[in-house]
mmCIF file of C-alpha atoms in Angstrom:
data_model
loop_
_atom_site.group_PDB
_atom_site.id
_atom_site.type_symbol
_atom_site.label_atom_id
_atom_site.label_comp_id
_atom_site.label_asym_id
_atom_site.label_seq_id
_atom_site.Cartn_x
_atom_site.Cartn_y
_atom_site.Cartn_z
ATOM 1 C CA UNK U 27 -48.446 -41.461 -6.615
ATOM 2 C CA UNK U 28 -49.307 -38.435 -4.245
ATOM 3 C CA UNK U 29 -52.794 -36.677 -4.340
ATOM 4 C CA UNK U 30 -54.429 -33.964 -2.660
ATOM 5 C CA UNK U 31 -57.185 -33.821 -0.732
ATOM 6 C CA UNK U 32 -59.195 -30.574 -1.691
ATOM 7 C CA UNK U 33 -62.488 -29.452 -2.072
ATOM 8 C CA UNK U 34 -64.289 -30.359 -4.628
ATOM 9 C CA UNK U 35 -65.223 -27.110 -7.272
ATOM 10 C CA UNK U 36 -67.815 -27.497 -9.841
ATOM 11 C CA UNK U 37 -65.378 -29.279 -12.893
ATOM 12 C CA UNK U 38 -65.544 -32.598 -10.304
ATOM 13 C CA UNK U 39 -68.526 -33.067 -9.856
ATOM 14 C CA UNK U 40 -69.965 -34.548 -13.167
ATOM 15 C CA UNK U 41 -66.222 -37.148 -12.550
ATOM 16 C CA UNK U 42 -67.513 -38.443 -9.230
ATOM 17 C CA UNK U 43 -70.158 -40.879 -10.474
ATOM 18 C CA UNK U 44 -67.169 -42.725 -12.528
ATOM 19 C CA UNK U 45 -65.662 -42.544 -8.659
ATOM 20 C CA UNK U 46 -68.345 -43.339 -6.988
ATOM 21 C CA UNK U 47 -69.406 -46.974 -10.154
ATOM 22 C CA UNK U 48 -65.733 -48.207 -9.320
ATOM 23 C CA UNK U 49 -65.588 -48.569 -6.086
ATOM 24 C CA UNK U 50 -68.539 -49.652 -5.943
ATOM 25 C CA UNK U 51 -67.909 -53.201 -7.794
ATOM 26 C CA UNK U 52 -66.867 -54.882 -4.936
ATOM 27 C CA UNK U 53 -69.995 -54.616 -3.892
ATOM 28 C CA UNK U 54 -70.426 -57.486 -6.501
ATOM 29 C CA UNK U 55 -68.506 -59.782 -5.547
ATOM 30 C CA UNK U 56 -69.952 -59.444 -2.050
ATOM 31 C CA UNK U 57 -72.279 -62.117 -3.184
ATOM 32 C CA UNK U 58 -75.681 -62.277 -4.709
ATOM 33 C CA UNK U 59 -77.526 -60.119 -1.632
ATOM 34 C CA UNK U 60 -75.690 -56.582 -2.439
ATOM 35 C CA UNK U 61 -74.594 -57.344 -5.626
ATOM 36 C CA UNK U 62 -77.168 -55.215 -7.173
ATOM 37 C CA UNK U 63 -74.741 -51.619 -5.290
ATOM 38 C CA UNK U 64 -72.827 -52.271 -8.132
ATOM 39 C CA UNK U 65 -75.122 -51.957 -10.665
ATOM 40 C CA UNK U 66 -76.980 -49.341 -8.581
ATOM 41 C CA UNK U 67 -77.235 -45.553 -9.507
ATOM 42 C CA UNK U 68 -74.811 -43.088 -8.122
ATOM 43 C CA UNK U 69 -75.605 -40.101 -6.593
ATOM 44 C CA UNK U 70 -76.947 -37.672 -8.468
ATOM 45 C CA UNK U 71 -75.382 -34.181 -9.927
ATOM 46 C CA UNK U 72 -77.733 -31.950 -7.747
ATOM 47 C CA UNK U 73 -77.360 -33.890 -4.508
ATOM 48 C CA UNK U 74 -73.671 -33.640 -4.984
ATOM 49 C CA UNK U 75 -74.046 -29.299 -6.002
ATOM 50 C CA UNK U 76 -76.278 -29.134 -3.540
ATOM 51 C CA UNK U 77 -73.783 -30.910 -0.829
ATOM 52 C CA UNK U 78 -70.374 -29.100 -2.034
ATOM 53 C CA UNK U 79 -72.898 -25.620 -2.077
ATOM 54 C CA UNK U 80 -72.211 -26.310 1.891
ATOM 55 C CA UNK U 81 -68.867 -27.056 1.291
ATOM 56 C CA UNK U 82 -69.108 -30.914 1.919
ATOM 57 C CA UNK U 83 -67.491 -32.569 -0.633
ATOM 58 C CA UNK U 84 -63.842 -33.099 -0.093
ATOM 59 C CA UNK U 85 -61.989 -35.500 -3.563
ATOM 60 C CA UNK U 86 -58.253 -37.301 -2.860
ATOM 61 C CA UNK U 87 -57.359 -35.721 -6.806
ATOM 62 C CA UNK U 88 -54.545 -37.593 -8.400
ATOM 63 C CA UNK U 89 -51.560 -35.903 -10.088
ATOM 64 C CA UNK U 90 -53.217 -35.029 -12.587
ATOM 65 C CA UNK U 91 -56.092 -33.764 -10.694
ATOM 66 C CA UNK U 92 -57.995 -35.745 -11.277
ATOM 67 C CA UNK U 93 -61.281 -37.053 -7.891
ATOM 68 C CA UNK U 94 -59.666 -40.319 -7.433
ATOM 69 C CA UNK U 95 -61.573 -39.918 -4.259
ATOM 70 C CA UNK U 96 -64.435 -38.315 -2.113
ATOM 71 C CA UNK U 97 -66.345 -37.874 0.520
ATOM 72 C CA UNK U 98 -69.460 -36.395 0.380
ATOM 73 C CA UNK U 99 -71.167 -34.935 4.143
ATOM 74 C CA UNK U 100 -73.933 -32.415 5.211
ATOM 75 C CA UNK U 101 -75.553 -31.372 8.835
ATOM 76 C CA UNK U 102 -77.617 -34.104 10.514
ATOM 77 C CA UNK U 103 -79.246 -34.138 13.629
ATOM 78 C CA UNK U 104 -76.124 -31.570 15.358
ATOM 79 C CA UNK U 105 -73.726 -33.505 13.784
ATOM 80 C CA UNK U 106 -72.404 -33.954 10.159
ATOM 81 C CA UNK U 107 -73.513 -37.315 9.322
ATOM 82 C CA UNK U 108 -71.079 -38.789 5.821
ATOM 83 C CA UNK U 109 -73.553 -38.844 2.466
ATOM 84 C CA UNK U 110 -70.587 -41.264 0.658
ATOM 85 C CA UNK U 111 -67.568 -41.949 1.246
ATOM 86 C CA UNK U 112 -66.113 -43.725 -2.531
ATOM 87 C CA UNK U 113 -62.463 -44.726 -3.807
ATOM 88 C CA UNK U 114 -61.872 -45.851 -6.989
ATOM 89 C CA UNK U 115 -60.477 -49.249 -6.944
ATOM 90 C CA UNK U 116 -56.968 -48.700 -8.376
ATOM 91 C CA UNK U 117 -56.741 -45.954 -6.339
ATOM 92 C CA UNK U 118 -57.642 -48.053 -2.705
ATOM 93 C CA UNK U 119 -55.449 -49.124 0.197
ATOM 94 C CA UNK U 120 -53.707 -45.515 -0.142
ATOM 95 C CA UNK U 121 -54.041 -44.114 2.300
ATOM 96 C CA UNK U 122 -57.133 -41.965 0.212
ATOM 97 C CA UNK U 123 -60.548 -42.639 2.840
ATOM 98 C CA UNK U 124 -58.295 -41.285 5.744
ATOM 99 C CA UNK U 125 -57.788 -38.773 4.768
ATOM 100 C CA UNK U 126 -61.128 -38.741 3.205
ATOM 101 C CA UNK U 127 -62.385 -38.644 6.594
ATOM 102 C CA UNK U 128 -59.534 -35.831 7.891
ATOM 103 C CA UNK U 129 -60.913 -33.113 6.336
ATOM 104 C CA UNK U 130 -64.359 -33.749 7.181
ATOM 105 C CA UNK U 131 -63.573 -34.295 10.844
ATOM 106 C CA UNK U 132 -61.505 -30.698 10.624
ATOM 107 C CA UNK U 133 -64.841 -29.322 8.367
ATOM 108 C CA UNK U 134 -66.654 -31.617 10.803
ATOM 109 C CA UNK U 135 -64.497 -29.681 14.468
ATOM 110 C CA UNK U 136 -64.594 -26.003 12.336
ATOM 111 C CA UNK U 137 -68.471 -25.900 12.124
ATOM 112 C CA UNK U 138 -69.192 -26.526 15.640
ATOM 113 C CA UNK U 139 -69.951 -30.340 15.972
ATOM 114 C CA UNK U 140 -69.180 -32.977 18.389
ATOM 115 C CA UNK U 141 -68.955 -35.969 16.193
ATOM 116 C CA UNK U 142 -68.957 -37.169 12.659
ATOM 117 C CA UNK U 143 -71.503 -40.187 12.049
ATOM 118 C CA UNK U 144 -72.516 -42.255 8.715
ATOM 119 C CA UNK U 145 -74.467 -45.266 8.215
ATOM 120 C CA UNK U 146 -73.495 -48.503 6.716
ATOM 121 C CA UNK U 147 -73.024 -52.122 6.140
ATOM 122 C CA UNK U 148 -71.499 -53.912 9.722
ATOM 123 C CA UNK U 149 -70.376 -57.135 7.452
ATOM 124 C CA UNK U 150 -68.498 -55.873 5.519
ATOM 125 C CA UNK U 151 -64.364 -55.667 5.879
ATOM 126 C CA UNK U 152 -64.056 -52.136 4.125
ATOM 127 C CA UNK U 153 -66.873 -50.451 5.788
ATOM 128 C CA UNK U 154 -68.151 -50.922 9.453
ATOM 129 C CA UNK U 155 -64.606 -52.717 10.719
ATOM 130 C CA UNK U 156 -62.211 -50.198 8.657
ATOM 131 C CA UNK U 157 -64.870 -46.964 10.175
ATOM 132 C CA UNK U 158 -64.551 -48.858 13.712
ATOM 133 C CA UNK U 159 -60.327 -48.386 12.649
ATOM 134 C CA UNK U 160 -60.916 -45.157 12.123
ATOM 135 C CA UNK U 161 -62.462 -44.648 15.485
ATOM 136 C CA UNK U 162 -66.130 -45.148 14.861
ATOM 137 C CA UNK U 163 -68.564 -47.180 16.935
ATOM 138 C CA UNK U 164 -71.918 -48.675 15.990
ATOM 139 C CA UNK U 165 -74.998 -46.478 17.735
ATOM 140 C CA UNK U 166 -78.660 -46.958 17.868
ATOM 141 C CA UNK U 167 -80.163 -43.879 15.765
ATOM 142 C CA UNK U 168 -82.058 -42.829 19.146
ATOM 143 C CA UNK U 169 -79.030 -41.394 20.481
ATOM 144 C CA UNK U 170 -78.826 -39.592 17.751
ATOM 145 C CA UNK U 171 -81.963 -38.573 16.232
ATOM 146 C CA UNK U 172 -84.627 -38.218 14.360
ATOM 147 C CA UNK U 173 -82.660 -37.391 10.892
ATOM 148 C CA UNK U 174 -80.989 -40.482 11.790
ATOM 149 C CA UNK U 175 -83.184 -42.977 12.469
ATOM 150 C CA UNK U 176 -85.186 -41.074 8.764
ATOM 151 C CA UNK U 177 -82.354 -42.105 7.144
ATOM 152 C CA UNK U 178 -81.884 -45.682 8.246
ATOM 153 C CA UNK U 179 -85.810 -46.456 7.715
ATOM 154 C CA UNK U 180 -85.415 -44.686 3.947
ATOM 155 C CA UNK U 181 -82.295 -46.973 3.094
ATOM 156 C CA UNK U 182 -84.372 -50.054 4.142
ATOM 157 C CA UNK U 183 -86.978 -48.962 1.203
ATOM 158 C CA UNK U 184 -84.436 -48.608 -0.425
ATOM 159 C CA UNK U 185 -83.829 -52.040 -0.610
ATOM 160 C CA UNK U 186 -81.099 -52.474 2.103
ATOM 161 C CA UNK U 187 -81.577 -54.759 4.505
ATOM 162 C CA UNK U 188 -81.826 -53.166 7.763
ATOM 163 C CA UNK U 189 -80.488 -56.192 9.896
ATOM 164 C CA UNK U 190 -77.149 -55.831 7.353
ATOM 165 C CA UNK U 191 -76.810 -51.719 7.884
ATOM 166 C CA UNK U 192 -75.283 -50.696 10.963
ATOM 167 C CA UNK U 193 -75.768 -46.082 12.085
ATOM 168 C CA UNK U 194 -71.742 -45.617 14.154
ATOM 169 C CA UNK U 195 -70.178 -42.406 15.224
ATOM 170 C CA UNK U 196 -66.352 -40.546 16.054
ATOM 171 C CA UNK U 197 -66.802 -38.158 18.618
ATOM 172 C CA UNK U 198 -64.620 -35.341 17.658
ATOM 173 C CA UNK U 199 -62.059 -34.610 21.149
ATOM 174 C CA UNK U 200 -62.503 -30.413 21.665
#
């Protein structure tokens, strides 16, 4: 199947919750301590709308132009922070995540940002090890700025175990 990576449209946004729920099903297999994530709420539509208005949402559209994956990002501490990267289970292992990361990287460069950043689980193979294969490395929140530290603190308040979470950064070549 062929896929197109493109900026998300208003029509796409309500469909992204289904993609996110499908991708989150992997957490149910990760153990009881993370199973709650499989049943968590997806990004609110209003959040996606705000990110999309600033050019920060891309979709991997299938042959019928329906979202099979998406990446949402926002500026944070002078960098582009990846809020969410999700690919529906049926479309995983097709390189869509990497192509969506490429779109975010191009956007970051166009915005004059020196890096992409994200927060993730350090112990899950489809999280930190995946991003490491795509040029990200773990970094301390202090090195990234107050917004990143606040992001990690909010994740802890939402139930994420801080010992399992990390921030990662991918420096962008100029």
